[in-house]
mmCIF file of C-alpha atoms in Angstrom:
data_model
loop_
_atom_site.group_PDB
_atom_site.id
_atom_site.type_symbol
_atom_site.label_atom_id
_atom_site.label_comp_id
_atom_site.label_asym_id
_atom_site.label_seq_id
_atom_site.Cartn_x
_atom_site.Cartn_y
_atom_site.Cartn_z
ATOM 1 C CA UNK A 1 61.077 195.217 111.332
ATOM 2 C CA UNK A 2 60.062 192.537 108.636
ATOM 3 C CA UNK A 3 61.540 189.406 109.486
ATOM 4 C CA UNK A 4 61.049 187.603 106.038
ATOM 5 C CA UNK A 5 63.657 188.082 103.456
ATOM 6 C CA UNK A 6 62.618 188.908 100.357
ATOM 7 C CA UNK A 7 62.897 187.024 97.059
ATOM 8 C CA UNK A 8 62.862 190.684 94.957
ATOM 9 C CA UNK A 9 64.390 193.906 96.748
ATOM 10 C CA UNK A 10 65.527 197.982 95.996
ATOM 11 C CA UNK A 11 68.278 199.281 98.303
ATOM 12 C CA UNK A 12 67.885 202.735 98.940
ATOM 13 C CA UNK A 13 70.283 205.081 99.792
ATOM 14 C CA UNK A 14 68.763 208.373 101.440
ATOM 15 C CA UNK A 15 66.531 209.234 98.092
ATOM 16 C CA UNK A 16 68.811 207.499 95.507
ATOM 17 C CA UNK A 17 68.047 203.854 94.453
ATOM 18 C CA UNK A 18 71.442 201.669 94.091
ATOM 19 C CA UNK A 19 69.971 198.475 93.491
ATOM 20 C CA UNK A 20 67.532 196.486 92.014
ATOM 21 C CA UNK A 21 66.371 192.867 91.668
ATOM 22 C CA UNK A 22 66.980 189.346 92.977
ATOM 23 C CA UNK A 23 67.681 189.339 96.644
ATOM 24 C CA UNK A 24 71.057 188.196 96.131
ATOM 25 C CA UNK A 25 72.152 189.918 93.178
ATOM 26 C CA UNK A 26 71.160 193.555 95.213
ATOM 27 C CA UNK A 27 73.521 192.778 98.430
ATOM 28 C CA UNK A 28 76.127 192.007 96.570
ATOM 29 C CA UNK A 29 75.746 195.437 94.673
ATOM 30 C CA UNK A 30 75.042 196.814 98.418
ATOM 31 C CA UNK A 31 77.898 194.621 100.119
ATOM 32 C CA UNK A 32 80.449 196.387 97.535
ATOM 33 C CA UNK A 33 79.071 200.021 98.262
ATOM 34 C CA UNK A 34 79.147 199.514 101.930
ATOM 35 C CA UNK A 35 82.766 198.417 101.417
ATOM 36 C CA UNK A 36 83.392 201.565 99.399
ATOM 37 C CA UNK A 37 81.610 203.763 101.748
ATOM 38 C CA UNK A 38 81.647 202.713 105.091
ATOM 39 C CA UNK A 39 79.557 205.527 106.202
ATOM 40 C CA UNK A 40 76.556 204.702 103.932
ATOM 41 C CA UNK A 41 72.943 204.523 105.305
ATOM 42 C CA UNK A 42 70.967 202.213 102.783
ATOM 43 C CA UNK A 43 67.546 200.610 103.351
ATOM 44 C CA UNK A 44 66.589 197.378 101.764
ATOM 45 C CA UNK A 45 62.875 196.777 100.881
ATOM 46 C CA UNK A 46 60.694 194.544 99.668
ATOM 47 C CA UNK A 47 59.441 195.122 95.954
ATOM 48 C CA UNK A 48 55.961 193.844 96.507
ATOM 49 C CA UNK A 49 55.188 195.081 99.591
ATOM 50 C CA UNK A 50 57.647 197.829 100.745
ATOM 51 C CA UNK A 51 58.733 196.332 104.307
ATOM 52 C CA UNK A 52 62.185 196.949 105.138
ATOM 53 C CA UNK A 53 64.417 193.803 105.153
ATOM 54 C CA UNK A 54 67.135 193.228 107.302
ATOM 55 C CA UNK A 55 70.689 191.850 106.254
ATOM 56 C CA UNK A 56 73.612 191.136 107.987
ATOM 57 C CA UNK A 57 76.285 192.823 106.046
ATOM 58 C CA UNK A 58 79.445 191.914 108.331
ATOM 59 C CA UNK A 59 82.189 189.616 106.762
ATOM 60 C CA UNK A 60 82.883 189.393 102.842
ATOM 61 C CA UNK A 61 80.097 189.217 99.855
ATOM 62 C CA UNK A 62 80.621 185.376 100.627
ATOM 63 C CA UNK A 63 79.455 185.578 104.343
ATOM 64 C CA UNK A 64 76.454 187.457 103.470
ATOM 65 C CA UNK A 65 75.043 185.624 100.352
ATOM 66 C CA UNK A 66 75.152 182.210 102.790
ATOM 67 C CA UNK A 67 73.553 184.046 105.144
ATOM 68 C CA UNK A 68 70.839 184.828 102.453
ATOM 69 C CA UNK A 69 70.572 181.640 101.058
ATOM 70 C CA UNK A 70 70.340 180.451 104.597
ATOM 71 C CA UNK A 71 67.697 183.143 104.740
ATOM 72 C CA UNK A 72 65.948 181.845 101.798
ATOM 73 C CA UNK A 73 66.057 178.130 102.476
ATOM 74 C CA UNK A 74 64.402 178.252 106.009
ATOM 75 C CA UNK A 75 61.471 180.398 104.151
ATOM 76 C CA UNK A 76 61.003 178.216 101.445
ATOM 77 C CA UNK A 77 61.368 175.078 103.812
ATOM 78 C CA UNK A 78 58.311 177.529 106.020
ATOM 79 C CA UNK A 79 56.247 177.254 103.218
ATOM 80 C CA UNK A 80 56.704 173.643 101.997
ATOM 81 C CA UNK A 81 55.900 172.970 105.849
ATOM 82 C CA UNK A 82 52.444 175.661 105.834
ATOM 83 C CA UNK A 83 51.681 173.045 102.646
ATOM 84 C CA UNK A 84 52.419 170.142 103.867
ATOM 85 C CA UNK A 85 50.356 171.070 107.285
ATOM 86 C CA UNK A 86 47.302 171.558 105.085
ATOM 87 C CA UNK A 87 47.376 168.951 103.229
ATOM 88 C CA UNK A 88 47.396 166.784 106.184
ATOM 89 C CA UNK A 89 44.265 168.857 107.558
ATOM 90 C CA UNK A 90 42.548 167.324 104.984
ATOM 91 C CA UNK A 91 40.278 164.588 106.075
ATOM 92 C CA UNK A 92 38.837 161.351 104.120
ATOM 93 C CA UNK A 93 36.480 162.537 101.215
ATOM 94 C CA UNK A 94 37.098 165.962 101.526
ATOM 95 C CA UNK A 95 37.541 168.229 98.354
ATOM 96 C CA UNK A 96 41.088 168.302 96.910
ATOM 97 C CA UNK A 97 40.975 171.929 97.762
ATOM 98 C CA UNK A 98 40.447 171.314 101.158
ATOM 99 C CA UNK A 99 38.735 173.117 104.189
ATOM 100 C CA UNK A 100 40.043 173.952 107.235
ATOM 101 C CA UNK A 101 38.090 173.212 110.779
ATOM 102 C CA UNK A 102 37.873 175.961 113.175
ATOM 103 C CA UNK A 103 35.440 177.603 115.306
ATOM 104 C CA UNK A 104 32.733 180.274 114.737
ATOM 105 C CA UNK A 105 31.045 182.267 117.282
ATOM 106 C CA UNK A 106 27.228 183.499 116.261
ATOM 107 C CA UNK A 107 24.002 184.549 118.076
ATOM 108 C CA UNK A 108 21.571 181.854 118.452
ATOM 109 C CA UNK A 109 19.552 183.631 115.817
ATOM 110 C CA UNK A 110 22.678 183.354 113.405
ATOM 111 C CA UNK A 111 22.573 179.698 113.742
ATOM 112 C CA UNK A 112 18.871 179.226 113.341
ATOM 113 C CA UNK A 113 18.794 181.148 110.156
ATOM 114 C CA UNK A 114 21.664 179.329 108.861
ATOM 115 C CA UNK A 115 19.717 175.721 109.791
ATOM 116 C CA UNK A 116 17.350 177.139 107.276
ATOM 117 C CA UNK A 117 19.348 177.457 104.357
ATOM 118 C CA UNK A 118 19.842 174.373 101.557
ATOM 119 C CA UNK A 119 23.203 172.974 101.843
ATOM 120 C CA UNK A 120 23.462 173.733 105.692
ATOM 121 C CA UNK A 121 25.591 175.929 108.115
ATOM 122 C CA UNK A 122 29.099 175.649 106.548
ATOM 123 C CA UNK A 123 27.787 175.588 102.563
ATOM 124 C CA UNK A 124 26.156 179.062 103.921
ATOM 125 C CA UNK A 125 29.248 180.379 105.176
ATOM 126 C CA UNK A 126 31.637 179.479 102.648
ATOM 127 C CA UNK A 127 28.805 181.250 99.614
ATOM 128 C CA UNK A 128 28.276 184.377 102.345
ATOM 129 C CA UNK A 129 32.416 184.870 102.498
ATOM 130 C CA UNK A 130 33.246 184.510 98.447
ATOM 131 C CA UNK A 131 30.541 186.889 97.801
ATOM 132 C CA UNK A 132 31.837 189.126 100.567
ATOM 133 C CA UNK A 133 35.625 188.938 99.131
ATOM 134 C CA UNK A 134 34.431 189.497 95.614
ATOM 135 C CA UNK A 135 32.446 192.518 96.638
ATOM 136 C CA UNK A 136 35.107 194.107 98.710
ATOM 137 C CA UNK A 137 38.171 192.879 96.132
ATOM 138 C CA UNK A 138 38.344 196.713 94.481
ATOM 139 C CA UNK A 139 38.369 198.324 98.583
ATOM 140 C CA UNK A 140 40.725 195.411 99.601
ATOM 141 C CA UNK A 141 43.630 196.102 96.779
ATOM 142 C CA UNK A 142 42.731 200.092 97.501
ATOM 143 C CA UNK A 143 43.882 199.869 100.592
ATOM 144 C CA UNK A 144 46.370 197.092 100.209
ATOM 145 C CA UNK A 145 48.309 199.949 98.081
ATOM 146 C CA UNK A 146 47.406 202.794 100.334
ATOM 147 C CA UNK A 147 49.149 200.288 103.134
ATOM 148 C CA UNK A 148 52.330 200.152 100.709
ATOM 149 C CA UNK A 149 52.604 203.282 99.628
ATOM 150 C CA UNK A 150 52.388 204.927 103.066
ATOM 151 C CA UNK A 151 54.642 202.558 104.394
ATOM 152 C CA UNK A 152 57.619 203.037 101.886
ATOM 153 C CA UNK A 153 56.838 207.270 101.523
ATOM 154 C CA UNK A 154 57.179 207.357 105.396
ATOM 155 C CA UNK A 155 60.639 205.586 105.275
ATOM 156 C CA UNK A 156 62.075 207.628 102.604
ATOM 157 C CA UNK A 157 59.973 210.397 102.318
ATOM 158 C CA UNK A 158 59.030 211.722 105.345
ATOM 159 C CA UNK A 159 60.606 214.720 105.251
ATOM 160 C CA UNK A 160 59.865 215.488 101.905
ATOM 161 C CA UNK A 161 58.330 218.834 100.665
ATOM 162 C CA UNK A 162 54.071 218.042 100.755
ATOM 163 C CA UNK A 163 54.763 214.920 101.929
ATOM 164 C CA UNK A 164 51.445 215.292 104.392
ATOM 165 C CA UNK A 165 49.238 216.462 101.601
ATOM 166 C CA UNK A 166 50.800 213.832 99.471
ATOM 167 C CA UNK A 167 48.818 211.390 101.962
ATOM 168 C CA UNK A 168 46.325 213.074 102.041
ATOM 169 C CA UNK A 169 45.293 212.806 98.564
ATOM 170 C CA UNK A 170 46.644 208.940 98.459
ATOM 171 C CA UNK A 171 43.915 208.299 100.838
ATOM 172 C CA UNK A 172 41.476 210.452 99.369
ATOM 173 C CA UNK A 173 42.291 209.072 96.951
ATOM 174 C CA UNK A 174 42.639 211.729 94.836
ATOM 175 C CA UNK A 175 44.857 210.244 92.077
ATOM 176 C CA UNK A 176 45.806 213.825 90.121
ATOM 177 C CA UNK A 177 46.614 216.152 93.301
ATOM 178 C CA UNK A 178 48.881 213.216 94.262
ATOM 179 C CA UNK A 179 50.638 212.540 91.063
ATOM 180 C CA UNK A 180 51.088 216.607 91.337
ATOM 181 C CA UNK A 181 52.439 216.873 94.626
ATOM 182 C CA UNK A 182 55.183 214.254 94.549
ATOM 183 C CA UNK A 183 56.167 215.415 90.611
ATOM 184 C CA UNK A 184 59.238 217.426 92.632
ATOM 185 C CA UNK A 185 60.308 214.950 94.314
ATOM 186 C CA UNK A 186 63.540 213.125 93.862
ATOM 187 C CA UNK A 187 63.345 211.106 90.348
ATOM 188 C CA UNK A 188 63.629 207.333 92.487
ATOM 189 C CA UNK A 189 61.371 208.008 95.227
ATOM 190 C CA UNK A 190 58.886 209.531 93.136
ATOM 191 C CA UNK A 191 59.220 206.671 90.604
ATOM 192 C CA UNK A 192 58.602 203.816 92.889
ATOM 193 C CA UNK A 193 55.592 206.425 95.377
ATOM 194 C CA UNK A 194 54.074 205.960 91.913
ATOM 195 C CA UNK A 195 54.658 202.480 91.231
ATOM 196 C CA UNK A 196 53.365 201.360 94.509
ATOM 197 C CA UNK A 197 50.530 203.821 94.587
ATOM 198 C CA UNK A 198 49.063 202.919 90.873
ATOM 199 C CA UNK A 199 46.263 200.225 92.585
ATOM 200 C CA UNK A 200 45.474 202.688 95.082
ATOM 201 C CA UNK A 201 43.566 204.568 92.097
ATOM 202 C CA UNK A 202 42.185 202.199 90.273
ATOM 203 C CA UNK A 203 38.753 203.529 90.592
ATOM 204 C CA UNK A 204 39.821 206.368 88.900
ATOM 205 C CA UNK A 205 41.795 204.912 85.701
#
């Protein structure tokens, strides 16, 4: 289960979307449907990334936005502390971008070749890894979205008409068989299958 809350979320009720938007404003509009219909089975996800999020709905619409923003603060204070941690990593004279120290395991070989090149060992590295992350950036948002779109179509989807050919061509990828085979389905899921598929295709745009 994701255990970050999310700062933009879609409830989800069976194949029907009920809500949309800001955390806080969507479990309200949640809290009030629960209320209304006790019985209700609704999911919560993330908008970016499709993970479900977890909220305690018990009490009033009160108890659970404080919960939220109780939610929210400790993740925001998270990431003021990740900041605040690197900055702090940062020795005397190093770049205002900083670099972080840890340790790399290589051959001998690896090391002797890397002795060899202007600027040293960790110059080498650094030029080595940007060229590597701009050379895989197109595979690396591929299947970033293939990642999403999996993980929100086997939540909701799963028992879907095509929904295993529907992978199929998402990891094909195979853009026009898989904007085909999810055309029937249910006008939500199918809207937001697309939405978090689109990236996944790119290639073929």
């Amino acid at each position: 289960m994701y255990t970050q809350i999310a700062e933009r979320c879609m409830a989800f009720e069976g194949s029907r979307c009920i809500a949309r938007g800001k955390m806080r404003e969507v479990a309200v509009a949640v809290k009030a449907h629960i209320d209304s219909s006790p019985d209700a089975s609704i999911l919560l996800f993330d908008e970016d990334t499709a993970h479900i999020v977890e909220v305690d709905f018990r009490g009033d619409a009160s108890d659970v936005l404080a919960r939220i923003d109780g939610m929210l603060a400790s993740a925001a204070a998270a990431r003021d502390g990740a900041e605040k941690g690197e900055k702090e990593r940062r020795g005397p004279g190093r770049p205002k971008l900083g670099v972080v120290s840890r340790e790399v395991t290589l051959l001998p070989r690896h090391w002797e070749w890397l002795s060899t090149q202007p600027g040293g060992a960790s110059v080498t590295l650094r030029k080595l890894v940007e060229a590597a992350r701009k050379a895989n950036s197109g595979k690396d948002r591929i299947r970033r979205a293939q990642e999403i779109t999996y993980r929100f179509m086997n939540a909701v989807g799963g028992d879907l008409p095509v929904y295993e050919e529907a992978l199929r061509a998402l990891y094909a990828p195979d853009a026009t068989r898989f904007s085909a085979l999810v055309a029937d389905w249910p006008e939500d899921v199918r809207e937001h299958v697309l939405r978090f598929a689109h990236s996944a295709f790119e290639e073929q745009q």
